[in-house]
Coordinates of C-alpha atoms and ligand atoms in Angstrom, one line a residue:
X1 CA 32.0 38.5 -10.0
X2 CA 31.3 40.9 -12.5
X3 CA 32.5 42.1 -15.8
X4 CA 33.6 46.4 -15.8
X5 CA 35.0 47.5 -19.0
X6 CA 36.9 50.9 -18.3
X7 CA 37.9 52.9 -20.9
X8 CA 40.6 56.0 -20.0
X9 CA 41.0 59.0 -23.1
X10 CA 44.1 60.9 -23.9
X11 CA 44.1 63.2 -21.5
X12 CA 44.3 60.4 -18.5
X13 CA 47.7 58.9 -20.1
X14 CA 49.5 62.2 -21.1
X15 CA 52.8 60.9 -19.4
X16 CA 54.4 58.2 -17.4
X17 CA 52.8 59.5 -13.9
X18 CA 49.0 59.4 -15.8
X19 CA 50.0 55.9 -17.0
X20 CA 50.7 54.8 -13.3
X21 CA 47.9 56.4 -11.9
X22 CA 45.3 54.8 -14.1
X23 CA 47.1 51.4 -14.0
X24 CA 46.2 51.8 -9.9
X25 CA 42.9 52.5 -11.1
X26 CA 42.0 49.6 -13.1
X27 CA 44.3 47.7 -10.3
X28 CA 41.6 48.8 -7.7
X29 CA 38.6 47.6 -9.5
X30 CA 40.2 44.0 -9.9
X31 CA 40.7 43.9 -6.4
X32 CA 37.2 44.8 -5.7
X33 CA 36.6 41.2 -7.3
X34 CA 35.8 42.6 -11.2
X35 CA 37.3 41.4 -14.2
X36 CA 38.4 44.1 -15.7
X37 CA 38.8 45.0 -19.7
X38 CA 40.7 48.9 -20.4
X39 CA 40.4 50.2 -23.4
X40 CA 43.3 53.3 -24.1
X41 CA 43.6 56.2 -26.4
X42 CA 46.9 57.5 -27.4
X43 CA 48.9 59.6 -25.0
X44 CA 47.8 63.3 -24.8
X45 CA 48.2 64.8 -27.8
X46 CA 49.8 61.8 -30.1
X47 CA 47.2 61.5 -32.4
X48 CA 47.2 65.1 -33.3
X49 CA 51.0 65.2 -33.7
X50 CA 51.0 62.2 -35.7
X51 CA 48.3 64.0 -38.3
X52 CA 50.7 66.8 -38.2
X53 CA 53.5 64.9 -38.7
X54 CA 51.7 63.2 -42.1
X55 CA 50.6 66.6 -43.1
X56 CA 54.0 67.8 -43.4
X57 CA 55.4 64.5 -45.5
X58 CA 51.5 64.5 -47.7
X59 CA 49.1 66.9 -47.7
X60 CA 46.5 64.7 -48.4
X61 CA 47.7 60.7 -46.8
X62 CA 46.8 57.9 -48.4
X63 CA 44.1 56.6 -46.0
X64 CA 45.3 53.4 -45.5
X65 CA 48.8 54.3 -44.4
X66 CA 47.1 57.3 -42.1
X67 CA 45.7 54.5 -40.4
X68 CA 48.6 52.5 -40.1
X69 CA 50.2 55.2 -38.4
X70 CA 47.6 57.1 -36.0
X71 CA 46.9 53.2 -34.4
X72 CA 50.7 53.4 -33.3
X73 CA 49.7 55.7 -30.5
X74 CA 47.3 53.2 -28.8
X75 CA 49.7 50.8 -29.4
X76 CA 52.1 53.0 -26.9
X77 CA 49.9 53.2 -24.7
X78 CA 48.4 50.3 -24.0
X79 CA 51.8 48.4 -23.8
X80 CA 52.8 51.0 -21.0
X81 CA 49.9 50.7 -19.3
X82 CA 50.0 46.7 -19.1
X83 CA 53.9 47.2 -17.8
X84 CA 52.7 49.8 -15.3
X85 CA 50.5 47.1 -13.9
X86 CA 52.6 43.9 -14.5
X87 CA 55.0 46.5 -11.9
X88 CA 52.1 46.5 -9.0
X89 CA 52.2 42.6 -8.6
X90 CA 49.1 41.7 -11.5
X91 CA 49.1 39.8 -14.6
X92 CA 47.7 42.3 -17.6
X93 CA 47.7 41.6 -21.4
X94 CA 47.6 44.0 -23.9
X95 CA 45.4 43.5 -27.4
X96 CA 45.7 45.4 -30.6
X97 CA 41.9 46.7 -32.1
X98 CA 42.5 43.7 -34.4
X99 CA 43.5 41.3 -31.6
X100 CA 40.2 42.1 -29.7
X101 CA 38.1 41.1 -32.4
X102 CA 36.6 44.7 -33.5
X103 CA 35.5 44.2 -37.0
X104 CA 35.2 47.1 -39.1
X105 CA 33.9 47.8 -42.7
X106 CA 36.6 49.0 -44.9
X107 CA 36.3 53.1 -45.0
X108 CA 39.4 54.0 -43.7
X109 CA 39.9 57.3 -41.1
X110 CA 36.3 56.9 -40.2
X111 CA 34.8 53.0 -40.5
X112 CA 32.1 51.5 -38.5
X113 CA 32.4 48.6 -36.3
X114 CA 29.9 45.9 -37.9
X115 CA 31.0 42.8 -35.5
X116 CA 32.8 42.0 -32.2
X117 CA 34.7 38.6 -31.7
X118 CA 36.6 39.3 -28.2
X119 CA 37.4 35.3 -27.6
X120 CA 40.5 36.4 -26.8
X121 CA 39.7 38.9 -24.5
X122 CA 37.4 36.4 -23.1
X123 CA 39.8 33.8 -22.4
X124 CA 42.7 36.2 -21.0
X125 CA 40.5 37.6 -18.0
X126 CA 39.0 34.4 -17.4
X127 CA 42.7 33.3 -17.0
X128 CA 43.1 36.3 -14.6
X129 CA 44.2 38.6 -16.8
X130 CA 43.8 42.2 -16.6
X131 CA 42.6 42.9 -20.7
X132 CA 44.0 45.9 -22.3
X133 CA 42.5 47.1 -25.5
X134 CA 43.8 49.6 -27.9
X135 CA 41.2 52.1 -28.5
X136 CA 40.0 53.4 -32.3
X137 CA 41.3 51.0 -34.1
X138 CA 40.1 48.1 -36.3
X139 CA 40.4 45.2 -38.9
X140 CA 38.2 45.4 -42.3
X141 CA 36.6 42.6 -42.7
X142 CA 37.1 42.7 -46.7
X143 CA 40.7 44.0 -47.0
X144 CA 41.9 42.6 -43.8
X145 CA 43.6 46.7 -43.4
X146 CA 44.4 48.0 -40.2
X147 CA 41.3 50.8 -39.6
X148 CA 40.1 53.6 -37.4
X149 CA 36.5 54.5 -36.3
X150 CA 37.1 58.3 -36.5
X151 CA 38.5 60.6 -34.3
X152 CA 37.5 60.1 -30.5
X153 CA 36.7 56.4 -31.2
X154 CA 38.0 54.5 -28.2
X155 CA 34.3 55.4 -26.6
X156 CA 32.8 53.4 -29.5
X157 CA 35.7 50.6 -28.9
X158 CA 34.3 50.8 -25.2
X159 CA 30.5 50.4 -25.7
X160 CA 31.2 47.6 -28.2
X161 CA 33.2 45.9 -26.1
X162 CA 31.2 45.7 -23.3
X163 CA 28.0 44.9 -25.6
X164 CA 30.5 41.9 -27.1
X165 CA 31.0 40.4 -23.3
X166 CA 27.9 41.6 -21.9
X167 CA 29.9 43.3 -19.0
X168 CA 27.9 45.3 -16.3
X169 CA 29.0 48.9 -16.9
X170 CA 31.1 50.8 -19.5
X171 CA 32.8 53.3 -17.8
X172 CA 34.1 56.1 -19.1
X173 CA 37.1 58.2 -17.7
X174 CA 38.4 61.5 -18.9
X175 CA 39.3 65.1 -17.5
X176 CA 36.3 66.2 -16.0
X177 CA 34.2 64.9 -13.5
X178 CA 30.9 63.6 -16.3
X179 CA 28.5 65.6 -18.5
X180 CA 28.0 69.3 -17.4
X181 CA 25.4 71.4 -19.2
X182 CA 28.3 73.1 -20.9
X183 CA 31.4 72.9 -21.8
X184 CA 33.3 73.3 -19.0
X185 CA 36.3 74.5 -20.5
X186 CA 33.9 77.4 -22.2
X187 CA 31.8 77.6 -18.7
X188 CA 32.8 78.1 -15.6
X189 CA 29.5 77.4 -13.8
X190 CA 28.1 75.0 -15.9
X191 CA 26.6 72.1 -13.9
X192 CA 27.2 68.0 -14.0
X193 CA 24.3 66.6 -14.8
X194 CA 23.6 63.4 -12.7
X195 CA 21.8 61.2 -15.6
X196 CA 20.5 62.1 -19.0
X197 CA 18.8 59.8 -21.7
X198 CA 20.2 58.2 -24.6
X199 CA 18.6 60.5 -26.5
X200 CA 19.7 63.7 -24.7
X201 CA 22.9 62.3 -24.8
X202 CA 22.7 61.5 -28.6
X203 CA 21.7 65.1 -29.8
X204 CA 24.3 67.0 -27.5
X205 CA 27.3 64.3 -29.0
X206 CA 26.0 64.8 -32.2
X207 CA 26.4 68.8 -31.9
X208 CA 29.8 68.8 -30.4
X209 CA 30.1 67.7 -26.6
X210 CA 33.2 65.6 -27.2
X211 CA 33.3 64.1 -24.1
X212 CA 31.1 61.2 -25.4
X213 CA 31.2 60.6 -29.4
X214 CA 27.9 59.9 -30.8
X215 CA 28.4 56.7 -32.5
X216 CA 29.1 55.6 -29.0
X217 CA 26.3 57.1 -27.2
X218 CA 24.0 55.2 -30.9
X219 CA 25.9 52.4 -29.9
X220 CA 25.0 52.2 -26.5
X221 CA 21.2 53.1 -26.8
X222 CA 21.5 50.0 -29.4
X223 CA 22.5 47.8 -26.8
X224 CA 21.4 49.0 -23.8
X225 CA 24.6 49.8 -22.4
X226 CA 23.9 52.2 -19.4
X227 CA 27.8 53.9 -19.4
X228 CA 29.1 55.8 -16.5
X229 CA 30.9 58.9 -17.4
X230 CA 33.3 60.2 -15.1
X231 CA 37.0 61.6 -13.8
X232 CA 39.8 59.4 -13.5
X233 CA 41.5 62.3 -11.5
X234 CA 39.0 62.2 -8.5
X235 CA 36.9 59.7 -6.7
X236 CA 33.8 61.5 -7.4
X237 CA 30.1 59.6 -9.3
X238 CA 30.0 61.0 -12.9
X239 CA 27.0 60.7 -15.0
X240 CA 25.1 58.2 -15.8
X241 CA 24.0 57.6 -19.6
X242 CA 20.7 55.5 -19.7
X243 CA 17.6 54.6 -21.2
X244 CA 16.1 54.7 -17.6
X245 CA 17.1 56.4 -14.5
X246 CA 19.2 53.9 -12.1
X247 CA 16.5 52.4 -9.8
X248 CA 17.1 53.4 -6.3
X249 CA 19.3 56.3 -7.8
X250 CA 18.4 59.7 -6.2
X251 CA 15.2 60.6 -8.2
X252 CA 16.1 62.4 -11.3
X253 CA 13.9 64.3 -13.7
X254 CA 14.1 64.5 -17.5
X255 CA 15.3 68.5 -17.6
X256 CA 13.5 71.0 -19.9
X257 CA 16.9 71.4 -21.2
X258 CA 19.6 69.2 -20.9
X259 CA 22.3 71.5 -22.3
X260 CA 24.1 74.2 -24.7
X261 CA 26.6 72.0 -26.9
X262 CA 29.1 73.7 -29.7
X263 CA 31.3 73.4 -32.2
X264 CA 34.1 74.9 -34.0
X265 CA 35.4 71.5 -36.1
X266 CA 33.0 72.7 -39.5
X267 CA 33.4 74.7 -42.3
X268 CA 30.7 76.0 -44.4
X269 CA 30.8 75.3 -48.6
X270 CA 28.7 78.2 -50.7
X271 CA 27.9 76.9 -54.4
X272 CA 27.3 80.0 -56.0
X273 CA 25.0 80.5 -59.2
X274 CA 23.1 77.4 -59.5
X275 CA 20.3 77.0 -61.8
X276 CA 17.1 77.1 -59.6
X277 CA 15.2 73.8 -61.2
X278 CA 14.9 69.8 -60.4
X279 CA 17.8 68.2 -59.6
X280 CA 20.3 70.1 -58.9
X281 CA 20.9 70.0 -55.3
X282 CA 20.5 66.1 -56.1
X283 CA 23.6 66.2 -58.6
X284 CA 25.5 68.8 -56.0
X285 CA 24.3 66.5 -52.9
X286 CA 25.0 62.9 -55.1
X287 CA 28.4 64.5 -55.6
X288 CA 29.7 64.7 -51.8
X289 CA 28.2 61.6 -50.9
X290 CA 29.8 59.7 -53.7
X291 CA 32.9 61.3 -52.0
X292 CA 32.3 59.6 -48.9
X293 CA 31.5 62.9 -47.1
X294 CA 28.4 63.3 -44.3
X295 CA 27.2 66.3 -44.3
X296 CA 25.9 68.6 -41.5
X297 CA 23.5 71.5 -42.3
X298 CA 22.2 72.9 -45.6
X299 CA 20.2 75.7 -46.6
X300 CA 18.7 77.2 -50.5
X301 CA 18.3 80.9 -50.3
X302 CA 15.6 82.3 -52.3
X303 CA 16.8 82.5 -55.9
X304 CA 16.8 86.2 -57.2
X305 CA 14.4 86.9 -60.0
X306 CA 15.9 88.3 -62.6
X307 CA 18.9 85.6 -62.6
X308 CA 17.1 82.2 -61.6
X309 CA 20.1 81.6 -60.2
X310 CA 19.9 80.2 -56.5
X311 CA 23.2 79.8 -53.7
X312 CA 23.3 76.1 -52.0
X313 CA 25.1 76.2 -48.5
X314 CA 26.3 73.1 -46.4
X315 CA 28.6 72.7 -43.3
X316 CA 30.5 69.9 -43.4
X317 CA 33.8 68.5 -41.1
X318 CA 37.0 70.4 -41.9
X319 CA 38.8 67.7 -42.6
X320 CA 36.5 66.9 -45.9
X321 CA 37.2 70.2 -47.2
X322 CA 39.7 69.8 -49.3
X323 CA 37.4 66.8 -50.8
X324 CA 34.0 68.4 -50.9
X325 CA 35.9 71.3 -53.4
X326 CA 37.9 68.7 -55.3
X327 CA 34.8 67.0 -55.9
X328 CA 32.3 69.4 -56.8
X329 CA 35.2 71.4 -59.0
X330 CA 36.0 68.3 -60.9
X331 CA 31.9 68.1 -61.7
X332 CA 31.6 71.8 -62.3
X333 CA 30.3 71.5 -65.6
X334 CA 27.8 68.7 -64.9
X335 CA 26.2 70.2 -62.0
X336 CA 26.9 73.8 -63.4
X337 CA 27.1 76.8 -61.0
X338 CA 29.3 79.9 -61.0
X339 CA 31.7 79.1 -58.1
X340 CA 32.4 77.8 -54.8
X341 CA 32.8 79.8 -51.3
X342 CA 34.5 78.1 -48.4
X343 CA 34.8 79.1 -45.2
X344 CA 36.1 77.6 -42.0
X345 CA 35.4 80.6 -39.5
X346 CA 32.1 79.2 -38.5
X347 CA 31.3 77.4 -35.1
X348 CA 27.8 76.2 -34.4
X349 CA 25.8 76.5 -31.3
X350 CA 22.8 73.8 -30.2
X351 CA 20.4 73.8 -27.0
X352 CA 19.4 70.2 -26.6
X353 CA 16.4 69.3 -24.5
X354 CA 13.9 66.7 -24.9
X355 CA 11.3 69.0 -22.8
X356 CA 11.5 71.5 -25.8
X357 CA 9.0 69.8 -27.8
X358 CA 6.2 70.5 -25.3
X359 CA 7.2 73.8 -24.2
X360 CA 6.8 77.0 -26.8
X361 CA 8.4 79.5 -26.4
X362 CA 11.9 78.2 -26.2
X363 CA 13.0 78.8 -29.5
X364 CA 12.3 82.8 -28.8
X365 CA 13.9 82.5 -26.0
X366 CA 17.1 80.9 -27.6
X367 CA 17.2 84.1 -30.3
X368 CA 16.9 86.6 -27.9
X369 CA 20.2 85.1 -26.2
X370 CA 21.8 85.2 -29.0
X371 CA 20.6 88.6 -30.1
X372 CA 21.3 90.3 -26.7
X373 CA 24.8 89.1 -27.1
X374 CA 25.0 90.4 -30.0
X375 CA 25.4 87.6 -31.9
X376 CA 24.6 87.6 -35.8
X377 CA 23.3 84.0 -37.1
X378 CA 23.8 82.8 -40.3
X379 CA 22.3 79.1 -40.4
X380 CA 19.2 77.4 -38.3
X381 CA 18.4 73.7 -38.3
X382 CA 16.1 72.0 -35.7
X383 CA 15.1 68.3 -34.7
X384 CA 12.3 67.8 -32.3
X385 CA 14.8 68.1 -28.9
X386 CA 17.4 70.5 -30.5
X387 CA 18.0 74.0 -32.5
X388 CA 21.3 74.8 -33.7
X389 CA 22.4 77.7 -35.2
X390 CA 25.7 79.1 -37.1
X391 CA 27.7 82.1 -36.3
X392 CA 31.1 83.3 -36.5
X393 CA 33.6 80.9 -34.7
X394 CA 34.8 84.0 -32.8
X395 CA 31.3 84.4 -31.2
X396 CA 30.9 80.9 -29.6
X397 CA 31.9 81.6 -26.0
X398 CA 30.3 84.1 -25.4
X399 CA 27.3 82.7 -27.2
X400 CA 27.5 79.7 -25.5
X401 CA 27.8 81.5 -21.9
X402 CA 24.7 83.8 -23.1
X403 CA 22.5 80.8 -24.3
X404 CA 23.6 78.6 -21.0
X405 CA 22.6 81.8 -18.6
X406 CA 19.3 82.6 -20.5
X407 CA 18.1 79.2 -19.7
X408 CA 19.2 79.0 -15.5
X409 CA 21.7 76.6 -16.4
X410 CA 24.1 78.2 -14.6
X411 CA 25.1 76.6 -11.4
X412 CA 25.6 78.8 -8.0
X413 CA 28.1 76.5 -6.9
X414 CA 31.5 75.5 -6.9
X415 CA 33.6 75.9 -10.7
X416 CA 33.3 73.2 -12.7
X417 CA 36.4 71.2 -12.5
X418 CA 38.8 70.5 -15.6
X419 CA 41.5 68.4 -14.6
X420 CA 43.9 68.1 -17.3
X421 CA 43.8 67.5 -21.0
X422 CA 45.0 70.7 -23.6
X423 CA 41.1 71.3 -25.1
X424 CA 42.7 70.7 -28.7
Ligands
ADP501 P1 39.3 62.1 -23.6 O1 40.7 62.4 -23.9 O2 39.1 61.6 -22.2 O3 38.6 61.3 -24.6 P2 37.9 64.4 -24.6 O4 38.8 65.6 -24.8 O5 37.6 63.6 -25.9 O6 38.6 63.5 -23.5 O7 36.6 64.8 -23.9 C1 36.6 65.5 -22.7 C2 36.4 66.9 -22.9 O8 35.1 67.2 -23.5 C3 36.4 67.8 -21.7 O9 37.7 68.1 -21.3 C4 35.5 69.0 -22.1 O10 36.4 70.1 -22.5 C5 34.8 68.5 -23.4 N1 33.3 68.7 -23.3 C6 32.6 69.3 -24.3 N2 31.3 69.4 -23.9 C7 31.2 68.8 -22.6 C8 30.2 68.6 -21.7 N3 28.9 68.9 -22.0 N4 30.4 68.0 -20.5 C9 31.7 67.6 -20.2 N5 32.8 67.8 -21.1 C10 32.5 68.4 -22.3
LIG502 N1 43.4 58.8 -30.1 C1 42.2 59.0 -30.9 C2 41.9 60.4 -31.0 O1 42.6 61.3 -30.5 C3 41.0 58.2 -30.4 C4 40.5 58.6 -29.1 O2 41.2 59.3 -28.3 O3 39.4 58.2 -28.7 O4 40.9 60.8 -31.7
MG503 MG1 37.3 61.6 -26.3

């Protein structure tokens, strides 16, 4: 008998039909003689509308109580979900983050798992149990606070689970039917890609392809975790995420490119006027981390002559914004520049592809995309499989199609499928 953990996102438990249809689901795989963990995210939207919701009574939560609240939504769900399947004649249990042993550090809104203890998880399917895990949430280990891992976190909740009871898969379902090349809410033809690498896998989460969060896909490669991506609206094979192709597996080749990710969740913070000597993008950098703030790209423009002054850009997630400012005002003085820009009408584009490294001419070929469709850039960063590059948020689509046709991505096909979910 083996061990499956499933994990089912938002989109596939938007109402009471979703949270029948999955409980068939996971129903199905028991009877196929697994035992069988679920891990749930909130219903639909919930977690949105609950950060709404604690926007309008506090601009800026507390992070502890923000917490205490968003993990209400998996609690929702994965109650309803262990009813639904109580109803078709089997025994399910469902587990809080805290119950299932996920161990977090103590940064709320975003903390990292650092151990699993699923004894209880353990001992309720080896009772016969089906298992039901919240998704995204947490214990600290110090405080003993509720936590979450960050938004899209019940894929991290899934990987670590299945590492924590060295199951045989971790599958993932969601709204579409795997990993396309694209977006396929953005793409039409974009094409499911039958199994990429860890690596692949990494660079495109890490530029935007929600459909897998990186820390998950890290997690994973950590472990050696192959996970199967896929719909849990059609009966279809998904893709496989894997260090190695599946032996026997239809014989796959590591693409040139593996796909065009984006990314509209970052805002870009201009410091204006500073000094152009030692040290100071160490005092300006030393001041966001000491906020607790990662930080994406950053570029120096030359410093003009006559001033000495230089501008320092970064892109960093929205949601620090507000932070990033607060901080760097309050150490205005110490770090001393003129003033601070923000804006939050950027979206940034990548082409990820581990054959880039050997093949020139594909950075060229990337600009003259862009430039074709007349889009302007504003930042570049590359990494040995990937170059990214800013532009106006209103300019992703069309960049994103552009980039994805330039490179024969495009599939002659059927439409790729979306099956549900709102894209928010
Ligand atoms: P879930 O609620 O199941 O966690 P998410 O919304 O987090 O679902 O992730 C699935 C979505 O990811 C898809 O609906 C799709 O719009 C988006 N997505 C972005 N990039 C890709 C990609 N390369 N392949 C598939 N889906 C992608
Ligand atoms: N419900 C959480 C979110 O919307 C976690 C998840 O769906 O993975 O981010
Ligand atoms: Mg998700």
């Amino acid at each position: 008998m083996g061990l499956v953990v499933q994990k089912y996102g938002g989109s596939s438990v938007a109402d009471a039909e979703g949270i029948k249809r999955v409980a068939k689901r996971i129903v199905e795989a028991k009877q196929n003689g697994n035992q069988v963990v679920a891990v749930v995210s909130a219903m639909g939207d919930t977690t949105d509308e609950l950060i709404d919701l604690a926007e309008q009574v506090s601009p800026m939560p507390a992070g502890r109580e923000l917490d205490m609240l968003l993990t209400a939504g998996e609690r929702i769900s994965m109650a309803l979900l262990a009813m639904a399947i109580k109803k078709l004649g089997h025994e399910a249990q469902s587990f809080t983050g805290s119950q299932a042993g996920v161990i977090t550090d103590s940064v709320h809104n975003k903390a990292r798992i650092i151990d699993v203890t699923p004894g209880r998880i353990k001992t309720s399917v080896d009772e016969g149990n089906i298992a039901i895990v919240a998704g995204f949430q947490g214990v600290s280990q110090d405080t003993k606070d509720i936590t979450t891992l960050g938004r899209g976190g019940s894929d991290t909740t899934a990987v670590a689970l299945a590492a924590a009871l060295d199951a045989d898969v971790c599958e993932i379902y969601t709204d579409v039917d795997g990993v396309f090349t694209a977006d396929p809410r953005v793409v039409k033809k974009a094409r499911k890609i039958d199994w990429i690498s860890f690596e692949d896998m990494l660079e495109l989460a890490a530029s935007g392809s929600k459909v897998l969060l990186h820390r998950c896909v890290e997690y994973a490669r950590r472990y050696n975790i192959p996970i199967h991506v896929r719909s849990s609206f059609s009966g279809l094979q998904g893709t496989w995420v894997s260090s190695e192709p599946k032996q026997g597996a239809k014989q796959v080749e590591q693409a040139l490119i593996s796909g065009v990710a984006h990314d509209t969740s970052e805002a870009k913070v201009t410091v204006v006027g500073v000094p152009d000597k030692p040290g100071e993008a160490a005092s300006i950098f030393r001041t966001i981390a000491d906020a607790e703030i990662n930080i994406d790209m950053v570029v120096q423009n030359v410093s003009a002559a006559a001033t000495g002054l230089t501008d320092i850009s970064f892109t960093l997630p929205k949601t620090e914004g507000r932070k990033a400012i607060d901080a760097l005002e309050k150490n205005k003085a110490g770090i001393g520049f003129d003033s601070l820009r923000y804006d939050d009408q950027i979206g940034k584009i990548s082409l990820v592809g581990a054959g880039m490294k050997t093949n020139p001419g594909v950075t060229a070929d990337f600009f003259t995309a862009l430039s074709d469709a007349g889009v302007n850039i504003e930042l570049i960063s590359t990494s040995e499989i990937r170059i990214s590059v800013v532009t106006r948020a209103d300019d992703v689509p069309e960049a994103v199609r552009a980039v994805h046709s330039a490179f024969g991505l495009d599939s002659d096909s059927d439409e790729a499928v979306v099956y549900g979910g709102t894209g928010r």
